[in-house]
Short mmCIF file of C-alpha atoms and ligand atoms in Angstrom, two decimals:
data_model
loop_
_atom_site.label_atom_id
_atom_site.label_comp_id
_atom_site.label_asym_id
_atom_site.label_seq_id
_atom_site.Cartn_x
_atom_site.Cartn_y
_atom_site.Cartn_z
CA UNK A 1 42.15 115.85 -103.00
CA UNK A 2 42.77 115.91 -99.31
CA UNK A 3 41.46 112.97 -97.34
CA UNK A 4 41.06 114.37 -93.90
CA UNK A 5 38.42 112.18 -92.39
CA UNK A 6 38.74 111.66 -88.67
CA UNK A 7 35.40 110.18 -87.71
CA UNK A 8 34.16 107.46 -89.98
CA UNK A 9 30.56 106.29 -89.58
CA UNK A 10 30.46 102.60 -88.74
CA UNK A 11 27.24 102.06 -90.66
CA UNK A 12 26.09 104.06 -93.67
CA UNK A 13 22.65 103.53 -95.18
CA UNK A 14 21.81 104.84 -98.62
CA UNK A 15 18.39 105.54 -100.13
CA UNK A 16 19.41 105.24 -103.75
CA UNK A 17 16.88 107.47 -105.47
CA UNK A 18 16.61 109.13 -108.87
CA UNK A 19 17.21 106.33 -111.37
CA UNK A 20 13.95 107.08 -113.16
CA UNK A 21 14.63 110.80 -113.40
CA UNK A 22 18.15 110.17 -114.65
CA UNK A 23 16.73 108.13 -117.53
CA UNK A 24 13.77 110.41 -118.27
CA UNK A 25 16.13 113.39 -118.56
CA UNK A 26 17.88 111.51 -121.34
CA UNK A 27 14.70 110.35 -123.05
CA UNK A 28 15.51 106.80 -122.04
CA UNK A 29 13.16 104.24 -120.48
CA UNK A 30 13.24 104.18 -116.65
CA UNK A 31 14.91 100.80 -116.68
CA UNK A 32 17.99 102.35 -118.29
CA UNK A 33 18.32 104.41 -115.12
CA UNK A 34 18.20 101.30 -112.96
CA UNK A 35 20.92 99.71 -115.06
CA UNK A 36 23.11 102.78 -114.77
CA UNK A 37 22.39 102.88 -111.04
CA UNK A 38 24.19 99.58 -110.65
CA UNK A 39 27.43 101.23 -111.69
CA UNK A 40 26.99 103.66 -108.83
CA UNK A 41 26.47 100.70 -106.51
CA UNK A 42 29.82 99.31 -107.56
CA UNK A 43 31.55 102.68 -107.06
CA UNK A 44 30.05 103.15 -103.61
CA UNK A 45 30.91 99.65 -102.40
CA UNK A 46 34.49 100.34 -103.38
CA UNK A 47 34.50 103.76 -101.74
CA UNK A 48 32.93 102.50 -98.50
CA UNK A 49 35.61 99.85 -98.27
CA UNK A 50 38.35 102.37 -99.01
CA UNK A 51 37.23 104.80 -96.29
CA UNK A 52 36.82 102.10 -93.70
CA UNK A 53 33.03 102.08 -93.38
CA UNK A 54 32.17 98.73 -91.78
CA UNK A 55 28.50 98.40 -92.76
CA UNK A 56 26.81 99.65 -95.90
CA UNK A 57 23.08 99.18 -96.35
CA UNK A 58 21.63 99.92 -99.78
CA UNK A 59 17.89 100.44 -100.12
CA UNK A 60 17.19 98.57 -103.32
CA UNK A 61 13.46 97.81 -103.30
CA UNK A 62 10.87 98.96 -100.80
CA UNK A 63 7.70 97.13 -99.81
CA UNK A 64 5.88 100.03 -101.49
CA UNK A 65 7.74 99.65 -104.79
CA UNK A 66 5.34 96.83 -105.72
CA UNK A 67 2.97 99.66 -106.70
CA UNK A 68 5.07 100.27 -109.80
CA UNK A 69 4.24 98.77 -113.21
CA UNK A 70 4.74 95.01 -113.27
CA UNK A 71 7.33 95.32 -116.04
CA UNK A 72 9.52 97.65 -113.97
CA UNK A 73 9.27 95.45 -110.89
CA UNK A 74 10.15 92.35 -112.87
CA UNK A 75 13.03 94.11 -114.57
CA UNK A 76 14.42 95.23 -111.22
CA UNK A 77 14.36 91.71 -109.79
CA UNK A 78 15.91 90.29 -112.97
CA UNK A 79 18.62 92.93 -112.82
CA UNK A 80 19.40 92.11 -109.18
CA UNK A 81 19.50 88.41 -109.94
CA UNK A 82 21.77 88.91 -112.91
CA UNK A 83 24.15 91.22 -111.04
CA UNK A 84 24.39 88.99 -108.00
CA UNK A 85 25.20 86.09 -110.26
CA UNK A 86 27.95 88.07 -111.95
CA UNK A 87 29.35 89.97 -108.97
CA UNK A 88 29.04 87.40 -106.19
CA UNK A 89 32.43 85.86 -106.83
CA UNK A 90 34.05 89.26 -107.13
CA UNK A 91 32.58 90.48 -103.84
CA UNK A 92 33.81 87.30 -102.22
CA UNK A 93 37.34 87.88 -103.53
CA UNK A 94 37.23 91.33 -101.98
CA UNK A 95 36.36 89.85 -98.59
CA UNK A 96 32.89 91.48 -98.61
CA UNK A 97 30.19 89.85 -96.49
CA UNK A 98 26.85 90.16 -98.23
CA UNK A 99 23.49 90.01 -96.47
CA UNK A 100 19.91 90.93 -97.26
CA UNK A 101 17.19 92.52 -95.24
CA UNK A 102 13.47 92.54 -96.01
CA UNK A 103 10.59 90.15 -96.62
CA UNK A 104 12.33 87.55 -98.67
CA UNK A 105 9.48 85.09 -99.03
CA UNK A 106 7.63 87.34 -101.51
CA UNK A 107 10.57 87.56 -103.95
CA UNK A 108 10.94 85.51 -107.16
CA UNK A 109 12.36 82.04 -106.61
CA UNK A 110 15.45 82.52 -108.78
CA UNK A 111 16.38 85.74 -107.01
CA UNK A 112 15.98 84.13 -103.58
CA UNK A 113 18.21 81.29 -104.68
CA UNK A 114 21.09 83.49 -105.76
CA UNK A 115 20.67 85.63 -102.63
CA UNK A 116 21.12 82.55 -100.48
CA UNK A 117 24.12 81.44 -102.52
CA UNK A 118 25.92 84.76 -102.26
CA UNK A 119 25.12 85.01 -98.57
CA UNK A 120 26.53 81.56 -97.98
CA UNK A 121 29.58 82.13 -100.17
CA UNK A 122 30.54 85.32 -98.36
CA UNK A 123 29.36 84.42 -94.85
CA UNK A 124 32.84 83.99 -93.38
CA UNK A 125 34.29 87.16 -94.88
CA UNK A 126 35.65 89.80 -92.55
CA UNK A 127 35.72 92.92 -94.74
CA UNK A 128 32.91 95.30 -95.61
CA UNK A 129 29.45 94.20 -94.47
CA UNK A 130 27.20 94.88 -97.42
CA UNK A 131 23.45 94.73 -96.88
CA UNK A 132 20.89 94.97 -99.66
CA UNK A 133 17.45 95.98 -98.47
CA UNK A 134 15.15 94.17 -100.90
CA UNK A 135 11.40 94.14 -100.37
CA UNK A 136 12.24 95.99 -97.19
CA UNK A 137 9.89 98.18 -95.18
CA UNK A 138 10.65 99.61 -91.75
CA UNK A 139 7.07 99.20 -90.60
CA UNK A 140 6.96 95.65 -91.88
CA UNK A 141 10.18 94.87 -90.04
CA UNK A 142 8.66 96.08 -86.77
CA UNK A 143 5.43 94.16 -87.43
CA UNK A 144 7.43 91.00 -88.16
CA UNK A 145 9.45 91.48 -84.96
CA UNK A 146 6.28 91.88 -82.88
CA UNK A 147 4.78 88.74 -84.43
CA UNK A 148 7.88 86.71 -83.62
CA UNK A 149 7.91 88.06 -80.07
CA UNK A 150 4.28 87.03 -79.51
CA UNK A 151 4.85 83.64 -81.12
CA UNK A 152 7.76 82.99 -78.75
CA UNK A 153 5.46 83.66 -75.82
CA UNK A 154 7.12 86.76 -74.39
CA UNK A 155 4.94 88.70 -71.99
CA UNK A 156 4.07 92.32 -71.34
CA UNK A 157 6.92 92.69 -68.83
CA UNK A 158 9.51 91.36 -71.29
CA UNK A 159 8.97 94.06 -73.90
CA UNK A 160 11.77 96.62 -74.12
CA UNK A 161 14.17 98.04 -76.71
CA UNK A 162 16.59 95.15 -76.41
CA UNK A 163 13.89 92.60 -77.08
CA UNK A 164 12.64 94.39 -80.19
CA UNK A 165 16.23 94.79 -81.42
CA UNK A 166 16.74 91.09 -81.00
CA UNK A 167 13.89 90.29 -83.38
CA UNK A 168 14.73 92.71 -86.17
CA UNK A 169 15.82 91.12 -89.45
CA UNK A 170 19.55 91.70 -88.84
CA UNK A 171 21.66 92.10 -85.75
CA UNK A 172 23.98 94.87 -86.88
CA UNK A 173 24.81 98.36 -85.58
CA UNK A 174 22.31 101.14 -86.26
CA UNK A 175 23.11 103.45 -89.18
CA UNK A 176 25.20 106.45 -88.13
CA UNK A 177 24.65 108.18 -91.43
CA UNK A 178 21.79 107.92 -93.91
CA UNK A 179 22.32 109.38 -97.36
CA UNK A 180 19.47 110.07 -99.75
CA UNK A 181 20.09 111.10 -103.33
CA UNK A 182 17.90 112.88 -105.87
CA UNK A 183 16.68 115.73 -103.68
CA UNK A 184 13.83 114.03 -101.83
CA UNK A 185 13.92 114.55 -98.09
CA UNK A 186 12.09 111.64 -96.63
CA UNK A 187 12.75 108.18 -95.25
CA UNK A 188 10.26 106.24 -97.43
CA UNK A 189 10.01 103.46 -94.84
CA UNK A 190 13.77 102.83 -94.61
CA UNK A 191 15.14 101.57 -91.26
CA UNK A 192 12.51 103.34 -89.17
CA UNK A 193 13.45 101.81 -85.85
CA UNK A 194 17.20 101.93 -86.42
CA UNK A 195 17.33 105.54 -87.66
CA UNK A 196 16.15 107.08 -84.37
CA UNK A 197 19.54 108.79 -83.93
CA UNK A 198 21.00 108.63 -87.43
CA UNK A 199 22.52 111.67 -89.07
CA UNK A 200 20.99 112.56 -92.44
CA UNK A 201 22.66 113.77 -95.59
CA UNK A 202 20.66 114.82 -98.63
CA UNK A 203 22.03 115.54 -102.07
CA UNK A 204 20.38 116.52 -105.35
CA UNK A 205 22.71 114.21 -107.27
CA UNK A 206 20.70 111.48 -108.99
CA UNK A 207 21.75 107.99 -107.96
CA UNK A 208 23.29 106.94 -111.33
CA UNK A 209 25.59 110.00 -111.08
CA UNK A 210 26.67 109.27 -107.51
CA UNK A 211 30.39 108.58 -107.24
CA UNK A 212 33.27 108.39 -104.80
CA UNK A 213 33.50 112.17 -104.59
CA UNK A 214 29.82 112.41 -103.61
CA UNK A 215 30.32 109.73 -100.97
CA UNK A 216 33.35 111.55 -99.64
CA UNK A 217 31.33 114.77 -99.36
CA UNK A 218 28.73 112.94 -97.29
CA UNK A 219 31.44 111.59 -95.00
CA UNK A 220 32.93 115.06 -94.74
CA UNK A 221 29.56 116.46 -93.69
CA UNK A 222 29.30 113.72 -91.07
CA UNK A 223 32.57 114.95 -89.49
CA UNK A 224 30.90 118.18 -88.50
CA UNK A 225 27.89 116.66 -86.80
CA UNK A 226 27.60 116.90 -83.07
CA UNK A 227 25.87 113.74 -81.99
CA UNK A 228 24.25 114.05 -78.62
CA UNK A 229 21.75 111.20 -78.33
CA UNK A 230 19.66 113.36 -76.09
CA UNK A 231 22.50 114.17 -73.73
CA UNK A 232 25.01 117.00 -73.60
CA UNK A 233 28.40 117.33 -75.22
CA UNK A 234 31.29 117.84 -72.79
C1 LIG B 301 15.35 104.51 -107.13
O1 LIG B 301 15.08 105.25 -108.25
C2 LIG B 301 15.33 103.03 -107.41
C3 LIG B 301 14.19 102.31 -106.81
C4 LIG B 301 13.29 102.85 -106.04
C5 LIG B 301 14.07 100.92 -107.14
P1 LIG B 301 13.60 105.60 -108.69
O2 LIG B 301 13.14 104.54 -109.63
O3 LIG B 301 12.73 105.82 -107.53
O4 LIG B 301 13.83 106.94 -109.47
P2 LIG B 301 12.88 108.21 -109.51
O5 LIG B 301 12.59 108.60 -108.11
O6 LIG B 301 11.65 107.79 -110.25
O7 LIG B 301 13.67 109.23 -110.26
C1 LIG B 302 12.75 104.70 -101.90
O1 LIG B 302 12.63 105.36 -103.12
C2 LIG B 302 12.98 103.25 -102.13
C3 LIG B 302 14.28 102.88 -102.70
C4 LIG B 302 15.25 103.69 -102.94
C5 LIG B 302 14.45 101.47 -102.95
P1 LIG B 302 11.21 105.65 -103.77
O2 LIG B 302 11.47 106.39 -105.04
O3 LIG B 302 10.43 104.41 -103.87
O4 LIG B 302 10.52 106.59 -102.68
P2 LIG B 302 9.30 107.58 -102.80
O5 LIG B 302 8.17 106.83 -103.44
O6 LIG B 302 9.75 108.72 -103.65
O7 LIG B 302 9.04 108.01 -101.41
MG1 LIG B 303 12.21 107.48 -106.46
#
């Protein structure tokens, strides 16, 4: 296949959706879909690195996902913990810098611990910046930023875009491209502030079936976008 990508998005965000449907279609429990979804995570991390994407943010658990059955929520956290334990070293060897975004304090202790370990282990790496959004909500992120701003004693005159940016969970570039799998066309509280000028790519492919080819197609679609940011193109 031809690899004719000229413009590579610096930051790609992915709303990894459709694990449950993938499993249900096969008469499997939903958790089987989450397990299979992890394989897609591995494929996409590799692909992002290969195509020179600098930042990859993966929406892994939203602040609204607590509404799901307790068993599913617990399984998801266990799965993340287990994978991070197993893959941390491997990511480190591949020069990947891992970070997390979201309300960490509400997560299980063991998961938080391994998150901190992997973050620390990979903190000096200079390759792909991999961000897992866990217990993340865009509204919550803005609320948390506003709280910090007030606590620091900033005044009415101080408030502007730069100040809010400064108090978001992570100081990284905004997503150029946001991919959502499984046919749904909504943001579901993902990176609300940062997606103001993101390009969107939707595919019906269910997340566990997502592979390098699918990622490439999204990048190819991005090539054709005319980004204007409110201005005009020369
Ligand atoms: C995405 O798959 C994974 C998470 C939200 C954790 P879903 O679990 O939402 O799958 P569907 O949407 O039910 O198919
Ligand atoms: C969004 O998917 C959250 C993640 C992918 C982690 P959901 O499946 O939770 O979104 P809704 O409920 O369909 O909007
Ligand atoms: Mg879903």
